[in-house]
PDB file of C-alpha atoms in Angstrom:
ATOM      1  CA  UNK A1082     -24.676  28.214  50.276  1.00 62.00           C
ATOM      2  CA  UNK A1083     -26.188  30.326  48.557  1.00 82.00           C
ATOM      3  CA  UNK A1084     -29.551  28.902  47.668  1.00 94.00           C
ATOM      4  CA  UNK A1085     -31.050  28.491  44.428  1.00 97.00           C
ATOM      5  CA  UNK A1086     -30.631  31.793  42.196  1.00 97.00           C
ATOM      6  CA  UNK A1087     -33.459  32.876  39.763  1.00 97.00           C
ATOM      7  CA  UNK A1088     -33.258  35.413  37.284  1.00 97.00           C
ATOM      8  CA  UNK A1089     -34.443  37.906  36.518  1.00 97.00           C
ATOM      9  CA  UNK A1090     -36.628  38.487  39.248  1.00 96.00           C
ATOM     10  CA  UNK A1091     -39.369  40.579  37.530  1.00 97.00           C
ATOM     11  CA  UNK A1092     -39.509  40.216  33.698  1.00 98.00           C
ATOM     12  CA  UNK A1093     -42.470  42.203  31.704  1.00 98.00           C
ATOM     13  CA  UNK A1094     -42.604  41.662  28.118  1.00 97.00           C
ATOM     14  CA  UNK A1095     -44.923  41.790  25.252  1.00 97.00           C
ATOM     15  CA  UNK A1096     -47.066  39.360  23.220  1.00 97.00           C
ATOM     16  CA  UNK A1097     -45.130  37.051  20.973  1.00 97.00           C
ATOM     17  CA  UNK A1098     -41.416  38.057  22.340  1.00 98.00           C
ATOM     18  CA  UNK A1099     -39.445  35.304  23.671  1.00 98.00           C
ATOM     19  CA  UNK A1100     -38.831  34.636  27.681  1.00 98.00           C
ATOM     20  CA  UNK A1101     -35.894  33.023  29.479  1.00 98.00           C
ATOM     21  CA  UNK A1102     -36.182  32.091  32.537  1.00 98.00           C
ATOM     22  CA  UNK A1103     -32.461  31.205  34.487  1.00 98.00           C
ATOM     23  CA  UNK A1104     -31.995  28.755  37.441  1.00 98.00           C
ATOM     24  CA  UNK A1105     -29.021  28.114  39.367  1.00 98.00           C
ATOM     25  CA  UNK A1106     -29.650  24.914  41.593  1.00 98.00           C
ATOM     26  CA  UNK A1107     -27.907  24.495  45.095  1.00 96.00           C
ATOM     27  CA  UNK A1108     -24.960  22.576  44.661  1.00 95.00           C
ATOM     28  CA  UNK A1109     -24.944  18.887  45.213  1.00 94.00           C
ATOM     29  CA  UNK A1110     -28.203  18.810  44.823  1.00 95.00           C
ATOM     30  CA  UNK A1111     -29.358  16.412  41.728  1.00 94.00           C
ATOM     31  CA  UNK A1112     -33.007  17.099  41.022  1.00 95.00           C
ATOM     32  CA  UNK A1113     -34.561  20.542  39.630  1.00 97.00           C
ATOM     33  CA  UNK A1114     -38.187  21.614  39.489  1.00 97.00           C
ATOM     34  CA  UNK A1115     -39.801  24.301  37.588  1.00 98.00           C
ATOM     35  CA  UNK A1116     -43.166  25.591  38.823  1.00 97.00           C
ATOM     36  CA  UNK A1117     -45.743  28.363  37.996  1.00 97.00           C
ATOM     37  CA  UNK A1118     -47.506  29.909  40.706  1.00 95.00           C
ATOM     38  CA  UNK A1119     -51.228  31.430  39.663  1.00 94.00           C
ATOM     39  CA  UNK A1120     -54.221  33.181  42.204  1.00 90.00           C
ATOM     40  CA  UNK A1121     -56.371  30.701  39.964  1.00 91.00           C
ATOM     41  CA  UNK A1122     -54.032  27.641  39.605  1.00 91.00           C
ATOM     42  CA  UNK A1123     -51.757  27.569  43.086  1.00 91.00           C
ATOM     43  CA  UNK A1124     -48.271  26.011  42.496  1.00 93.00           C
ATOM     44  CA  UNK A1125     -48.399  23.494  39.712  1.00 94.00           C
ATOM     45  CA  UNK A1126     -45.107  21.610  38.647  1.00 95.00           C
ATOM     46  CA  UNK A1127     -43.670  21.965  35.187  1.00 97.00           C
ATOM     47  CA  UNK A1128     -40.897  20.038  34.331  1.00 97.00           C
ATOM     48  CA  UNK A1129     -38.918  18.006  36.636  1.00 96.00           C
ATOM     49  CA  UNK A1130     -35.132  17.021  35.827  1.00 96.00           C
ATOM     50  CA  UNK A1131     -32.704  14.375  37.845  1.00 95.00           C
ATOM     51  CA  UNK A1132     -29.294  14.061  36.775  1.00 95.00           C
ATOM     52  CA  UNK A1133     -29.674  17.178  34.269  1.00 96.00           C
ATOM     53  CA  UNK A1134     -32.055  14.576  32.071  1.00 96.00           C
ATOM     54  CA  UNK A1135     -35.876  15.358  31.870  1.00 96.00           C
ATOM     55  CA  UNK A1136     -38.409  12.720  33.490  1.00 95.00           C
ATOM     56  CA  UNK A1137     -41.242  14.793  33.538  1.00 94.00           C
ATOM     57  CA  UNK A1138     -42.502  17.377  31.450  1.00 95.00           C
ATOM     58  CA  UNK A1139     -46.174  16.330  31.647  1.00 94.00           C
ATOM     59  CA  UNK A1140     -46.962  19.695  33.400  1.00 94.00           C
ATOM     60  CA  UNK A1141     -45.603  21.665  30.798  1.00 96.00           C
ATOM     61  CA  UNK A1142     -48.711  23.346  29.396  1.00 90.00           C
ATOM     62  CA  UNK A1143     -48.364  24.186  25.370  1.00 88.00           C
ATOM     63  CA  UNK A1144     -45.373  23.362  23.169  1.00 92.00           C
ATOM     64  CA  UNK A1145     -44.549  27.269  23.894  1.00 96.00           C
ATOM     65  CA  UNK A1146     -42.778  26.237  26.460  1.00 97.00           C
ATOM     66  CA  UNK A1147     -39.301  24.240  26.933  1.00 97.00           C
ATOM     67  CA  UNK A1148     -36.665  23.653  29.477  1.00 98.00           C
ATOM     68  CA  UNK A1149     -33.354  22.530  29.629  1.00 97.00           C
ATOM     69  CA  UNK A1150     -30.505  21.614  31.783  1.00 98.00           C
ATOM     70  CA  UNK A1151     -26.980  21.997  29.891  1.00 97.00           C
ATOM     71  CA  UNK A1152     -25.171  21.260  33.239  1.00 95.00           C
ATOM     72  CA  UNK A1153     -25.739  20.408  36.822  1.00 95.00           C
ATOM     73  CA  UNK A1154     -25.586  24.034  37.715  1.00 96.00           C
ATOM     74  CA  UNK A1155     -27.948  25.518  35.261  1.00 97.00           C
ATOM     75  CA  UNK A1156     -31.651  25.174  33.662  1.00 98.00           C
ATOM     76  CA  UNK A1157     -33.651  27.725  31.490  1.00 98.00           C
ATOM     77  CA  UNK A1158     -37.290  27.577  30.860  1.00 98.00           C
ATOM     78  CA  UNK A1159     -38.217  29.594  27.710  1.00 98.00           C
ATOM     79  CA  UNK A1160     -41.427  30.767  26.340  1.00 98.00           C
ATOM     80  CA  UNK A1161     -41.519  31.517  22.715  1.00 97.00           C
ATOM     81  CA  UNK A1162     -43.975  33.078  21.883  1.00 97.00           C
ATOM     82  CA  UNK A1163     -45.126  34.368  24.912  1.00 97.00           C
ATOM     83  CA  UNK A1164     -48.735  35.276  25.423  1.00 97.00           C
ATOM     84  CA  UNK A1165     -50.575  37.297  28.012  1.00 97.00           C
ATOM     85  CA  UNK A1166     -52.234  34.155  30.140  1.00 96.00           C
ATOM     86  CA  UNK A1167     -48.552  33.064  30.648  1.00 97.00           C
ATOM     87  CA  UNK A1168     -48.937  36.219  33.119  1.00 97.00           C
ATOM     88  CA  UNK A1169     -47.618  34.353  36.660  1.00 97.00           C
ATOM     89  CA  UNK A1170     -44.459  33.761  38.769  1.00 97.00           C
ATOM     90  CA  UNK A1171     -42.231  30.990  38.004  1.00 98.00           C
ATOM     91  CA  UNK A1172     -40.560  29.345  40.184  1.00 98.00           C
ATOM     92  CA  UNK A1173     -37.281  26.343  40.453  1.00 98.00           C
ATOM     93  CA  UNK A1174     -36.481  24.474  43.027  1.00 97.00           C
ATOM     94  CA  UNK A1175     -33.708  21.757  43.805  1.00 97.00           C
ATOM     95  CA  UNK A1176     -33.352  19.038  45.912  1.00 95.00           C
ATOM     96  CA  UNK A1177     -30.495  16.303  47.060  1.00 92.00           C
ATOM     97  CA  UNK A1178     -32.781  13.331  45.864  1.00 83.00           C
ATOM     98  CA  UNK A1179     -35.581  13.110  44.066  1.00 77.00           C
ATOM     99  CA  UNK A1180     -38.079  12.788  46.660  1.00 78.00           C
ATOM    100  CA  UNK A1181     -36.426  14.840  49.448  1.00 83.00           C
ATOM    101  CA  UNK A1182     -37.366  18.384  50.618  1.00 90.00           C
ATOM    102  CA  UNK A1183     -37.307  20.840  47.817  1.00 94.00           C
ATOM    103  CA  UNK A1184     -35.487  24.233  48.257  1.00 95.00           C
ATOM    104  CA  UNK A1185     -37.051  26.797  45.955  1.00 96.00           C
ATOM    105  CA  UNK A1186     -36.182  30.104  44.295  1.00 97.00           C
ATOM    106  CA  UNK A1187     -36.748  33.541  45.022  1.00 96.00           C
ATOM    107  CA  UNK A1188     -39.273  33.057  41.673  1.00 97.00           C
ATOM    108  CA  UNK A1189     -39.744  35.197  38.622  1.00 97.00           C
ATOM    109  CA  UNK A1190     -42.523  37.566  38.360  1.00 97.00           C
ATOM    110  CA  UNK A1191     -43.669  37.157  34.503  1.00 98.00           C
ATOM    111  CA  UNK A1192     -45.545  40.032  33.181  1.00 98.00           C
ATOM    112  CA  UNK A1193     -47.048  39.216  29.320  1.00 98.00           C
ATOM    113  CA  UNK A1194     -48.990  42.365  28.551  1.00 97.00           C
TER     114      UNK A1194
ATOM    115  CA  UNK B 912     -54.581  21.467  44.332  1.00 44.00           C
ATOM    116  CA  UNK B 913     -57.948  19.751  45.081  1.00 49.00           C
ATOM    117  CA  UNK B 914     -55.950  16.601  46.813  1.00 81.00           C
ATOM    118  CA  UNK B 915     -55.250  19.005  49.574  1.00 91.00           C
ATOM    119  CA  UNK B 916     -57.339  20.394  51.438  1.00 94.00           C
ATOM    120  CA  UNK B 917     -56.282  23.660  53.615  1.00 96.00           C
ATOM    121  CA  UNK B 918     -58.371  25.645  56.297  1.00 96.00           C
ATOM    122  CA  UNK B 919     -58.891  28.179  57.096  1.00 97.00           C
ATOM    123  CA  UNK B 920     -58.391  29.921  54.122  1.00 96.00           C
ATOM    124  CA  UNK B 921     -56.963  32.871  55.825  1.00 97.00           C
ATOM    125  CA  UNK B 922     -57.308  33.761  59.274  1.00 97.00           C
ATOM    126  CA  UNK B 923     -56.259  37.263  62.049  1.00 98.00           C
ATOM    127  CA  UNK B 924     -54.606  36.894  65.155  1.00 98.00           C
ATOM    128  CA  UNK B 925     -53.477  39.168  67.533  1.00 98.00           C
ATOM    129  CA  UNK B 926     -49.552  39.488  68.266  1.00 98.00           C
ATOM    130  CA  UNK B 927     -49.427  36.932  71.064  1.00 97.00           C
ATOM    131  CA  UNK B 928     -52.174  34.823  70.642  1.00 98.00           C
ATOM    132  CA  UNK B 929     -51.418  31.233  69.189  1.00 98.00           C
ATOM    133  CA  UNK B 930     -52.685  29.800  65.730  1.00 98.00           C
ATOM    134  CA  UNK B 931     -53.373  26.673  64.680  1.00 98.00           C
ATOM    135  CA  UNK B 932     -53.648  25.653  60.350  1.00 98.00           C
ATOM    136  CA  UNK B 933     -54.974  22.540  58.536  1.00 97.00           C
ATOM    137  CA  UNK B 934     -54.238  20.293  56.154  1.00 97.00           C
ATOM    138  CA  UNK B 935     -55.746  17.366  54.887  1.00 95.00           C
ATOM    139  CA  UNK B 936     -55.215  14.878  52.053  1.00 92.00           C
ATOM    140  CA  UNK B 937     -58.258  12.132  50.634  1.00 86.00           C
ATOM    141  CA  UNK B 938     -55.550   9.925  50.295  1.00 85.00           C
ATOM    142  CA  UNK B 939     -52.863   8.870  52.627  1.00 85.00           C
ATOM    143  CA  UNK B 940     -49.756  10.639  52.550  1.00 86.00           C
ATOM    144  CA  UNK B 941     -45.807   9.070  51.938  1.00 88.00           C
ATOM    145  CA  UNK B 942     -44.342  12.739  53.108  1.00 91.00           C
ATOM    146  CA  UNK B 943     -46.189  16.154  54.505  1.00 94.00           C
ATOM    147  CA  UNK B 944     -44.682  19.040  53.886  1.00 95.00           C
ATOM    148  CA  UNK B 945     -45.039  22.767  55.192  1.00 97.00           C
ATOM    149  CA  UNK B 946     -43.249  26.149  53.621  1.00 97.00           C
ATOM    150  CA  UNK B 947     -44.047  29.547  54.448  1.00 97.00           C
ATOM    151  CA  UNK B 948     -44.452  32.398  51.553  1.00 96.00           C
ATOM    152  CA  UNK B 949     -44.223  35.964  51.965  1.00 91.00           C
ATOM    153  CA  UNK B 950     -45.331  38.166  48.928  1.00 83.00           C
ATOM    154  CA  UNK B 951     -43.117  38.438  46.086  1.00 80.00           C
ATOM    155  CA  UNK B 952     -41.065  35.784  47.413  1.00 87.00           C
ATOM    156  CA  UNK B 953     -40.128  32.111  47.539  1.00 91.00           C
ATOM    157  CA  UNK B 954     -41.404  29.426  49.295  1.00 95.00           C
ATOM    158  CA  UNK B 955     -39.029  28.875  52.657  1.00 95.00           C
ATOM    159  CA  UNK B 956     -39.191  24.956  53.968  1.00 95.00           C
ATOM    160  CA  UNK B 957     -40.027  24.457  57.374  1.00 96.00           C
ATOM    161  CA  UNK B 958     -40.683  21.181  58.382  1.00 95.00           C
ATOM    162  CA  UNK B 959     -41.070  17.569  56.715  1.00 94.00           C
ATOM    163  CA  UNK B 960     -43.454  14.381  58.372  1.00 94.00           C
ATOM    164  CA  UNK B 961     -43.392  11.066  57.173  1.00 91.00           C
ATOM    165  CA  UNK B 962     -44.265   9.138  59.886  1.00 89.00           C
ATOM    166  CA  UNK B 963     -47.988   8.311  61.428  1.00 89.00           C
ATOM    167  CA  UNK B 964     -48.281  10.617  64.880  1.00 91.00           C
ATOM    168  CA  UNK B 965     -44.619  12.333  64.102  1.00 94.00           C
ATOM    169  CA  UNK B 966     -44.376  15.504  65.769  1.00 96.00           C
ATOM    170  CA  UNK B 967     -42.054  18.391  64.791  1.00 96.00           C
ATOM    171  CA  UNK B 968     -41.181  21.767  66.637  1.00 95.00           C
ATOM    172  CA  UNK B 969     -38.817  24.357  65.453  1.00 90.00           C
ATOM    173  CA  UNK B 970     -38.672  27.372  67.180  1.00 91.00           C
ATOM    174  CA  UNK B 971     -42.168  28.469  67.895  1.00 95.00           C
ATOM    175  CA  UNK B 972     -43.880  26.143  65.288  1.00 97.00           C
ATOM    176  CA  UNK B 973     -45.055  22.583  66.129  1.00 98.00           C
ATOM    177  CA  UNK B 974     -46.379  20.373  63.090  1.00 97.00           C
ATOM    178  CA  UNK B 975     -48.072  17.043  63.525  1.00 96.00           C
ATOM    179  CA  UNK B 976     -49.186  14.269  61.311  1.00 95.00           C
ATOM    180  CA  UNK B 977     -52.203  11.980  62.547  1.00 91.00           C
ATOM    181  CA  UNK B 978     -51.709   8.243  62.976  1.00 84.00           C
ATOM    182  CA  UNK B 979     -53.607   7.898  60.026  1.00 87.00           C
ATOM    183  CA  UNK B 980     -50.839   9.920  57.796  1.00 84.00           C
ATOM    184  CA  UNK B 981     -54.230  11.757  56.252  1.00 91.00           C
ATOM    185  CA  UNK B 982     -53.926  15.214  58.034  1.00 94.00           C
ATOM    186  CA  UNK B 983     -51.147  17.215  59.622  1.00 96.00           C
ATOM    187  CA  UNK B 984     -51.519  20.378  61.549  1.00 97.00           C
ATOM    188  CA  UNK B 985     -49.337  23.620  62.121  1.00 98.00           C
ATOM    189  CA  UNK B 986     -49.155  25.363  65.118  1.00 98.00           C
ATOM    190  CA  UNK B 987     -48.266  28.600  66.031  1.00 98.00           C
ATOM    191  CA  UNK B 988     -47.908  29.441  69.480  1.00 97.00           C
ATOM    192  CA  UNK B 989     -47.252  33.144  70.902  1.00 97.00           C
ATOM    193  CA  UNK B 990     -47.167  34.362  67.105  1.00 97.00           C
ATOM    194  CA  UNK B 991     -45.726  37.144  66.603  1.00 97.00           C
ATOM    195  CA  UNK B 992     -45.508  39.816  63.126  1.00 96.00           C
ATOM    196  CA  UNK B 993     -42.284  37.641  61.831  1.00 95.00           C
ATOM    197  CA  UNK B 994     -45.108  34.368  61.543  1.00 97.00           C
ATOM    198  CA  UNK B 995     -47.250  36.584  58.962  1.00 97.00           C
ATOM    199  CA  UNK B 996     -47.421  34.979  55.084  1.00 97.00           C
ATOM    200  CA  UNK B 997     -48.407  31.904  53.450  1.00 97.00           C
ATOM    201  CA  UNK B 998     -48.539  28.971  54.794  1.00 97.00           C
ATOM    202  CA  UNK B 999     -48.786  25.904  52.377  1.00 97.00           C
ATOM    203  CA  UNK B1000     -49.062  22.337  52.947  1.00 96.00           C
ATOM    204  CA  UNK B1001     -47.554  19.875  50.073  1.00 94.00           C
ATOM    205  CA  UNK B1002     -47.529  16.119  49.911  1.00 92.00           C
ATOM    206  CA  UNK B1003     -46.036  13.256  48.276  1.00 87.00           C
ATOM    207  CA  UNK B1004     -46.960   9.943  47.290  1.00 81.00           C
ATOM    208  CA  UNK B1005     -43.325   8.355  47.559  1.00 80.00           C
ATOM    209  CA  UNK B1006     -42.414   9.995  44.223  1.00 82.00           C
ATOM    210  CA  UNK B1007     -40.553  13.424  42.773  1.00 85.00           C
ATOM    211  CA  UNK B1008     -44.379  14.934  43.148  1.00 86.00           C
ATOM    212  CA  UNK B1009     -45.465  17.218  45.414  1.00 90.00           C
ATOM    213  CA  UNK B1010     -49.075  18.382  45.223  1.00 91.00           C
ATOM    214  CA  UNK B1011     -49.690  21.642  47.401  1.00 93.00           C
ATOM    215  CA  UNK B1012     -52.794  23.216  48.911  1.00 93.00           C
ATOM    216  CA  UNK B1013     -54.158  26.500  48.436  1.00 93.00           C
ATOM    217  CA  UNK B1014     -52.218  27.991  51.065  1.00 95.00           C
ATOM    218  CA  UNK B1015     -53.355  30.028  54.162  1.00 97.00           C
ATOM    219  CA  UNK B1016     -52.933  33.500  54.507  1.00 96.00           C
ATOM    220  CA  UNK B1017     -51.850  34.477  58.314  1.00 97.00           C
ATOM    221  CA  UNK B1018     -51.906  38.018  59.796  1.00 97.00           C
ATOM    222  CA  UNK B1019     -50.890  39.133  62.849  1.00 97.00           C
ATOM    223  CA  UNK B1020     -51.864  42.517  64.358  1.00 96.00           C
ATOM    224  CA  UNK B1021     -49.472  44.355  66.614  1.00 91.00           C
TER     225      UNK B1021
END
C-alpha cells in the first residue's frame, strides 16, 4: 500500500486566498484525522471522520476552516480566507478503527505570508 | 500537549552509545503510543502498549509501559545515525483521541 497521500506537499499563498488541502486515506481503513503541527502548539487534532461522517470537529479553530469527506478515499480541509497565523504543517492520518494506531501523511507545509 | 509529559527535551549521543526517552501521563493511559519524525516529514508509527508492564522490541528499540499504565519508556540501544529525529509519545483514553507530547529531539554523532 501505498500509505496515506497528501497534497501538495508545500503550499505558500497569500492573505485572504483560499487553501485546499487533499488526503488520500489507506484503503480499508475507516477513520481519518486532520492535524496541524506548530513549534508553539505540537500536534493538535482537527477534525476527525469515521465512516466518511464527521464526529469531531471541536479542534477546528475558526469557521475559516472546513473539511470534508465525499468518499472513503478522499477528504479536503480548506481555508478560506487564509491568514498568516494559519502558517504550519497539516497533517491526515487514517486508521482501521477508530481507536487503533493511526498512519499519518507525509503533511503539508502551509506558508500564509 | 500538557497531559504528556516528555524528557528530555532533546538530548546527543554518540553513534553507538544507547538512549533511553520518557514519557509520562497525570492520568492513566488506555493505549501509549510512540512515532518517530524526521524534518519535513510525517510521523512513522513504531510501537503501541496497552497493557500494565507490556514490553515491546522492534529491531533495536525496546518500549515499556509501567504497571501503573502512567509512564512508558523508549529505548535505544547501540543507536546509530538512522535513530536521529523526533520522537513523540501519544496516548489515548479508550477513544478516537490521541494527545501527544512535545516530542524529543535525538542526535547522534558519527
Amino acid at each position: 500500500d501505498a500509505g496515506v497521500i497528501q497534497s501538495p506537499r508545500h503550499e505558500v499563498t497569500e492573505m485572504g486566498q483560499e487553501v485546499t488541502l487533499r488526503c488520500k486515506p489507506i484503503s480499508g481503513h475507516n477513520s481519518l484525522f486532520w492535524y496541524r503541527q506548530t513549534m508553539m502548539r505540537g500536534l493538535e487534532l482537527l477534525i476527525y471522520f469515521n465512516n466518511n461522517v464527521p464526529i469531531d470537529d471541536s479542534g477546528m479553530p475558526e469557521d475559516r476552516f472546513s473539511a470534508k469527506m465525499p468518499n472513503a478515499s478522499f477528504s479536503t480541509l480548506k481555508i478560506q480566507p487564509s491568514e498568516p497565523r494559519d502558517s504550519a504543517v497539516y497533517f491526515c492520518a487514517s486508521s482501521f478503527m477508530s481507536h487503533g494506531e493511526q498512519y499519518f501523511g507525509p503533511g503539508t507545509r502551509l506558508t500564509v505570508t | 500537549s500538557q497531559e504528556l509529559e516528555q524528557s528530555p527535551q532533546s538530548l546527543i549521543v554518540q553513534e553507538g552509545k544507547n538512549l533511553t526517552i520518557n514519557c509520562t501521563s497525570s492520568k492513566t493511559l488506555y493505549g501509549l503510543y510512540w512515532y518517530k519524525q524526521k524534518y519535513g516529514e510525517g510521523l512513522i508509527f513504531l510501537m503501541m502498549l496497552q497493557k500494565g508492564g507490556e514490553e515491546k522490541s522492534h529491531e533495536k528499540i525496546t518500549a515499556k509501559l509501567d504497571e501503573k499504565k502512567q509512564q512508558s519508556s523508549l529505548h535505544i540501544t547501540a543507536s546509530q545515525p538512522s535513530h536521529a529525529g523526533i520522537y513523540l509519545c501519544g496516548a489515548s483514553r479508550g477513544d478516537y483521541k490521541l494527545s501527544f507530547g512535545a516530542g524529543t529531539t535525538v542526535t547522534v554523532r558519527a
